[in-house]
Amino acid sequence: MGCECSKLSVCCWGSEYGGAVPEAENVENEEKGEVDDVPVFCEYSVETLRMATSGFAAENIVSEHGEKAPNVVYKGKLENQRRIAVKRFNRSAWPDGRQFLEEARAVGQLRNHRLANLLGCCCEGDERLLVAEYMPNDTLAKHLFHWETQPMKWAMRLRVALHLAQALEYCTGKGRALYHDLNAYRIVFDDDGNPRLSCFGLMKNSRDGRSYSTNLAFTPPEYLRTGRVTPESVMYSFGTLLLDLLSGKHIPPSHALDLIRDRNIQTLTDSCLEGQFSNDEGTELVRLASRCLEYEPRERPNPRSLVAALVPLQKDTEVPSHVLMGIPHGATALPLSPLGEACLRMDLTAIHEILEKLGYKDDEGAATELSFQMWTNQMQETLNSKKKGDVAFRHKDFKATIECYTQFIDVGTMVSPTVFARRSLSYLMSDMPEEALNDASQAQVVSPVWHIAAYLQAAALFALGRENEAQAALREGSIHENKRSANV
């Protein structure tokens, strides 16, 4: 139910726009293989996206621009467990729904392993939302300007530049040469630590709004004159990103060009990179940035020539991105708690012991609410169902646990994430992993950052043989648990 359309529905825009299905004949086989698992663009209902983001919960906001951003990006999870990023536009941004749909559908035809691809959109009432692949490892801005454990290595910075150039070359070849407000927040990192270009910048923030929201010092000079973005404007922004990668800071192009003219490249270079590259490599990157930052747009390179210039500069090409980035990769890289370890091993007995010991401590307010004297017979019966379920769960009578908790849940008067978690484990014990996954997901809808909900999803996904998704859920649970421990 993630997408509100069936495979045959007219709202899946496979062949109507731009011939994205089948893939264009000139796309390399390797590239095809890398995007096979990305579904066809389709439309979602507001309700589906509300459920996926736990009601657009504040704790699911992943935008890094803060309150100044006209639009907010949320992380979410569809019923099929696909993780998504949802961009919710300001209500006045796209008054004409038809124009919004046309733009979204056109961008939605792009499919490339260098992009965080657009999966769909929503245009319902006043709501305008975009749905993209979720990239869990933060933005280039975070890794370059606000790093915590290690600065980005030179080899990784070169890889970011190349991947970005390849993304722009692909988009240009598909007739989408314009990219709005290209900056370090638009580059995101996937599960493997590979940099990707966010598809959100392929659409403006509004139908008639500004294409640049960054400081004027970083804006292409012709945009200041005309207010229009051109493909050459995108190349200027690419040049500012090359400066970011070289310096580790967001230096205004005019200042950087003064340093370059004075041959003061040492001052421009990030001190953290000392010893990681030769003078020739640094000079070549500076030369490329200078070409991109030419005042006259026609003097700037195109994406294809950028790719050709960046390929020979690449280093440590055999080293995976997650290693260069120092990003944990897979469950083995995580310091798992006893519950996380139990879910990884599929030790259901250990999981039961931990859940039983925890009781209802994590039900925010629910446990207190359930202890009140109830006034009606129906309420009393509901409470009795829960109490019987608790007894059955303690004694490992999982069939009775499922029956009693189902009676409690179906009444719907009170919501308890712990009850969903306990019934989820009971389904796993009864060899019903799909039902277990549904309950664990429902527990997360009720309590979005509850680590136990994510851990139980991992256990259910392992039982279903969906290894990659299980590892992602396990990692999510570990992150939530570590944050919780830090707060305590």
Short mmCIF file of C-alpha atoms in Angstrom, two decimals, residues 112-389:
data_model
loop_
_atom_site.label_atom_id
_atom_site.label_comp_id
_atom_site.label_asym_id
_atom_site.label_seq_id
_atom_site.Cartn_x
_atom_site.Cartn_y
_atom_site.Cartn_z
CA ASN A 112 20.43 6.73 -11.79
CA HIS A 113 22.77 5.36 -9.12
CA ARG A 114 24.32 8.82 -8.70
CA LEU A 115 20.95 10.33 -7.70
CA ALA A 116 18.75 10.04 -4.63
CA ASN A 117 15.90 9.23 -7.00
CA LEU A 118 12.37 10.66 -6.90
CA LEU A 119 9.93 7.82 -6.11
CA GLY A 120 6.69 9.78 -6.30
CA CYS A 121 4.70 12.79 -5.24
CA CYS A 122 1.44 13.84 -3.63
CA CYS A 123 -0.88 16.57 -4.88
CA GLU A 124 -3.99 16.49 -2.73
CA GLY A 125 -5.93 19.58 -1.70
CA ASP A 126 -3.35 22.17 -0.63
CA GLU A 127 -0.69 19.54 0.00
CA ARG A 128 2.35 19.32 -2.31
CA LEU A 129 4.86 16.64 -1.36
CA LEU A 130 7.77 14.87 -3.04
CA VAL A 131 8.90 11.36 -2.09
CA ALA A 132 12.51 10.29 -2.66
CA GLU A 133 14.89 7.51 -1.70
CA TYR A 134 16.10 8.00 1.87
CA MET A 135 19.83 8.49 2.32
CA PRO A 136 20.77 7.65 5.94
CA ASN A 137 24.31 9.03 6.17
CA ASP A 138 23.80 12.80 6.31
CA THR A 139 24.84 15.54 3.90
CA LEU A 140 28.15 16.75 2.51
CA ALA A 141 27.74 19.87 4.66
CA LYS A 142 27.69 17.71 7.80
CA HIS A 143 30.75 15.65 6.80
CA LEU A 144 32.73 18.60 5.45
CA PHE A 145 31.93 21.50 7.79
CA HIS A 146 30.57 19.89 10.98
CA TRP A 147 32.41 16.56 11.26
CA GLU A 148 32.69 14.93 14.67
CA THR A 149 35.01 11.92 14.37
CA GLN A 150 37.24 12.51 11.33
CA PRO A 151 37.65 15.06 8.52
CA MET A 152 36.80 13.85 5.03
CA LYS A 153 39.80 12.28 3.29
CA TRP A 154 41.19 13.72 0.06
CA ALA A 155 40.33 10.57 -1.93
CA MET A 156 36.71 10.82 -0.74
CA ARG A 157 36.50 14.50 -1.66
CA LEU A 158 37.63 13.67 -5.19
CA ARG A 159 35.04 10.89 -5.32
CA VAL A 160 32.28 13.30 -4.25
CA ALA A 161 33.28 15.69 -7.05
CA LEU A 162 33.26 12.91 -9.65
CA HIS A 163 29.94 11.40 -8.55
CA LEU A 164 28.34 14.83 -8.57
CA ALA A 165 29.68 15.57 -12.06
CA GLN A 166 28.38 12.18 -13.26
CA ALA A 167 24.96 12.92 -11.78
CA LEU A 168 24.81 16.27 -13.58
CA GLU A 169 26.00 14.66 -16.83
CA TYR A 170 23.21 12.08 -16.59
CA CYS A 171 20.55 14.72 -15.86
CA THR A 172 21.79 16.91 -18.71
CA GLY A 173 21.63 13.94 -21.09
CA LYS A 174 18.02 13.40 -20.04
CA GLY A 175 17.05 17.02 -20.70
CA ARG A 176 17.18 18.16 -17.04
CA ALA A 177 20.27 20.39 -17.10
CA LEU A 178 18.89 22.89 -14.57
CA TYR A 179 19.57 22.30 -10.89
CA HIS A 180 18.38 24.83 -8.35
CA ASP A 181 20.62 25.97 -5.51
CA LEU A 182 23.34 23.33 -5.83
CA ASN A 183 25.21 23.31 -2.52
CA ALA A 184 26.69 20.99 0.11
CA TYR A 185 23.26 20.29 1.61
CA ARG A 186 22.09 18.81 -1.71
CA ILE A 187 24.67 16.01 -1.66
CA VAL A 188 23.65 13.08 0.52
CA PHE A 189 25.25 9.74 1.37
CA ASP A 190 23.58 6.35 0.92
CA ASP A 191 23.84 3.14 2.98
CA ASP A 192 27.24 2.36 1.46
CA GLY A 193 28.58 5.86 2.07
CA ASN A 194 28.44 6.77 -1.63
CA PRO A 195 27.61 10.41 -2.43
CA ARG A 196 24.41 11.08 -4.37
CA LEU A 197 22.77 14.22 -5.70
CA SER A 198 19.37 14.92 -4.17
CA CYS A 199 16.58 14.92 -6.76
CA PHE A 200 14.80 17.69 -4.84
CA GLY A 201 17.00 20.37 -6.43
CA LEU A 202 15.78 19.36 -9.89
CA MET A 203 12.55 21.18 -8.97
CA LYS A 204 12.32 24.75 -7.77
CA ASN A 205 11.13 25.45 -4.23
CA SER A 206 8.03 27.00 -5.78
CA ARG A 207 6.50 27.58 -9.18
CA ASP A 208 7.66 31.20 -9.34
CA GLY A 209 10.04 31.27 -6.40
CA ARG A 210 13.75 31.98 -6.26
CA SER A 211 16.07 29.24 -7.45
CA TYR A 212 18.78 30.24 -4.98
CA SER A 213 18.28 30.53 -1.24
CA THR A 214 21.95 30.65 -0.30
CA ASN A 215 24.00 33.75 0.49
CA LEU A 216 24.28 36.15 -2.47
CA ALA A 217 28.06 35.85 -2.29
CA PHE A 218 27.72 32.29 -3.63
CA THR A 219 25.13 33.04 -6.33
CA PRO A 220 26.11 33.00 -10.04
CA PRO A 221 26.63 36.56 -11.29
CA GLU A 222 24.20 36.16 -14.21
CA TYR A 223 21.45 35.03 -11.82
CA LEU A 224 21.85 38.31 -9.92
CA ARG A 225 21.36 40.16 -13.23
CA THR A 226 18.47 38.17 -14.74
CA GLY A 227 16.95 36.05 -11.94
CA ARG A 228 17.13 33.03 -14.25
CA VAL A 229 19.00 29.76 -13.83
CA THR A 230 20.87 28.37 -16.83
CA PRO A 231 22.94 25.18 -17.22
CA GLU A 232 26.03 27.43 -16.93
CA SER A 233 24.73 28.69 -13.56
CA VAL A 234 24.82 25.09 -12.33
CA MET A 235 28.49 24.88 -13.39
CA TYR A 236 29.23 28.01 -11.33
CA SER A 237 27.67 26.34 -8.28
CA PHE A 238 29.73 23.22 -9.02
CA GLY A 239 32.80 25.45 -8.79
CA THR A 240 31.77 26.69 -5.33
CA LEU A 241 31.44 23.05 -4.26
CA LEU A 242 34.95 22.28 -5.51
CA LEU A 243 36.15 25.14 -3.29
CA ASP A 244 34.21 23.64 -0.36
CA LEU A 245 35.89 20.26 -0.95
CA LEU A 246 39.35 21.82 -1.22
CA SER A 247 39.09 24.14 1.78
CA GLY A 248 36.72 22.31 4.13
CA LYS A 249 35.00 25.67 4.55
CA HIS A 250 32.30 27.63 2.71
CA ILE A 251 34.51 30.33 1.20
CA PRO A 252 32.92 33.03 -1.01
CA PRO A 253 34.12 32.54 -4.62
CA SER A 254 35.37 36.14 -4.91
CA HIS A 255 37.68 35.67 -1.92
CA ALA A 256 38.85 32.26 -3.19
CA LEU A 257 39.61 33.67 -6.65
CA ASP A 258 41.68 36.45 -5.06
CA LEU A 259 43.75 33.81 -3.22
CA ILE A 260 44.15 31.83 -6.44
CA ARG A 261 45.26 34.92 -8.40
CA ASP A 262 47.82 35.66 -5.69
CA ARG A 263 49.00 32.02 -5.93
CA ASN A 264 48.10 31.65 -2.25
CA ILE A 265 46.65 28.14 -2.67
CA GLN A 266 48.12 27.01 0.66
CA THR A 267 45.74 29.33 2.51
CA LEU A 268 42.83 27.97 0.48
CA THR A 269 43.57 24.33 1.29
CA ASP A 270 42.13 22.48 4.29
CA SER A 271 44.92 21.97 6.84
CA CYS A 272 43.39 18.57 7.69
CA LEU A 273 44.50 17.33 4.24
CA GLU A 274 48.21 17.85 4.84
CA GLY A 275 50.26 15.11 3.16
CA GLN A 276 47.25 13.51 1.44
CA PHE A 277 47.80 14.94 -2.06
CA SER A 278 50.50 16.35 -4.33
CA ASN A 279 50.85 19.96 -5.49
CA ASP A 280 49.86 18.87 -8.99
CA GLU A 281 46.57 17.38 -7.74
CA GLY A 282 45.73 20.49 -5.75
CA THR A 283 46.62 22.74 -8.67
CA GLU A 284 44.41 20.73 -11.04
CA LEU A 285 41.40 20.98 -8.73
CA VAL A 286 41.97 24.72 -8.31
CA ARG A 287 42.22 25.08 -12.11
CA LEU A 288 38.94 23.22 -12.54
CA ALA A 289 37.20 25.35 -9.88
CA SER A 290 38.50 28.53 -11.55
CA ARG A 291 37.08 27.44 -14.91
CA CYS A 292 33.68 26.77 -13.33
CA LEU A 293 33.74 30.21 -11.67
CA GLU A 294 34.44 32.18 -14.85
CA TYR A 295 32.39 35.38 -14.91
CA GLU A 296 31.24 34.76 -18.48
CA PRO A 297 28.89 31.73 -18.49
CA ARG A 298 30.06 30.54 -21.93
CA GLU A 299 33.62 30.15 -20.60
CA ARG A 300 32.59 27.49 -18.09
CA PRO A 301 32.95 23.72 -18.74
CA ASN A 302 30.00 21.36 -19.24
CA PRO A 303 29.34 18.27 -17.06
CA ARG A 304 30.89 15.86 -19.57
CA SER A 305 34.20 17.73 -19.59
CA LEU A 306 34.11 17.86 -15.77
CA VAL A 307 33.81 14.08 -15.63
CA ALA A 308 36.69 13.69 -18.10
CA ALA A 309 38.87 15.99 -15.96
CA LEU A 310 37.99 14.34 -12.63
CA VAL A 311 38.36 10.65 -13.60
CA PRO A 312 42.20 10.76 -13.81
CA LEU A 313 42.41 12.45 -10.39
CA GLN A 314 40.68 9.62 -8.52
CA LYS A 315 42.62 7.82 -5.77
CA ASP A 316 42.05 4.66 -3.70
CA THR A 317 39.31 3.63 -6.13
CA GLU A 318 39.27 0.08 -4.74
CA VAL A 319 38.49 1.29 -1.19
CA PRO A 320 34.71 1.34 -0.45
CA SER A 321 33.23 4.74 0.35
CA HIS A 322 32.03 3.69 3.80
CA VAL A 323 35.65 2.82 4.71
CA LEU A 324 36.97 6.17 3.47
CA MET A 325 34.16 7.94 5.33
CA GLY A 326 34.51 5.95 8.55
CA ILE A 327 30.80 5.11 8.41
CA PRO A 328 29.56 1.95 10.19
CA HIS A 329 28.46 -0.56 7.58
CA GLY A 330 26.12 -3.43 8.43
CA ALA A 331 25.25 -4.79 11.86
CA THR A 332 28.75 -6.14 12.50
CA ALA A 333 30.07 -2.57 12.63
CA LEU A 334 27.60 -1.55 15.31
CA PRO A 335 28.08 -1.81 19.07
CA LEU A 336 24.82 -3.70 19.65
CA SER A 337 23.04 -3.89 22.99
CA PRO A 338 21.85 -7.27 24.35
CA LEU A 339 18.46 -6.74 22.67
CA GLY A 340 20.11 -5.80 19.36
CA GLU A 341 22.35 -8.87 19.56
CA ALA A 342 19.34 -11.09 20.31
CA CYS A 343 17.52 -9.76 17.24
CA LEU A 344 20.62 -10.25 15.07
CA ARG A 345 20.92 -13.87 16.29
CA MET A 346 17.15 -14.36 16.10
CA ASP A 347 17.27 -15.52 19.74
CA LEU A 348 13.54 -15.17 20.41
CA THR A 349 13.83 -16.53 23.95
CA ALA A 350 16.30 -13.80 24.88
CA ILE A 351 14.07 -11.16 23.27
CA HIS A 352 11.12 -12.45 25.31
CA GLU A 353 13.13 -12.23 28.52
CA ILE A 354 14.16 -8.62 27.82
CA LEU A 355 10.62 -7.50 26.89
CA GLU A 356 9.16 -9.20 29.96
CA LYS A 357 11.72 -7.54 32.24
CA LEU A 358 11.08 -4.12 30.64
CA GLY A 359 7.35 -4.30 31.22
CA TYR A 360 5.48 -1.12 30.24
CA LYS A 361 8.20 1.38 31.22
CA ASP A 362 8.48 2.75 27.67
CA ASP A 363 4.77 3.42 27.20
CA GLU A 364 4.77 7.19 27.63
CA GLY A 365 1.70 7.84 29.74
CA ALA A 366 -0.01 4.65 28.59
CA ALA A 367 0.82 2.65 31.70
CA THR A 368 -0.56 5.41 33.94
CA GLU A 369 -3.68 5.69 31.84
CA LEU A 370 -4.29 1.98 32.05
CA SER A 371 -4.08 2.02 35.85
CA PHE A 372 -7.02 4.41 36.28
CA GLN A 373 -10.32 3.07 37.58
CA MET A 374 -12.44 2.45 34.48
CA TRP A 375 -16.13 3.37 34.44
CA THR A 376 -17.77 1.07 31.94
CA ASN A 377 -18.01 -2.67 31.60
CA GLN A 378 -16.50 -2.44 28.12
CA MET A 379 -13.47 -0.60 29.48
CA GLN A 380 -13.10 -3.16 32.23
CA GLU A 381 -13.24 -6.00 29.70
CA THR A 382 -10.61 -4.24 27.61
CA LEU A 383 -8.30 -3.98 30.60
CA ASN A 384 -8.98 -7.61 31.48
CA SER A 385 -7.97 -8.64 27.92
CA LYS A 386 -4.68 -6.84 28.36
CA LYS A 387 -4.07 -8.36 31.80
CA LYS A 388 -4.81 -11.86 30.48
CA GLY A 389 -2.45 -11.16 27.58
#
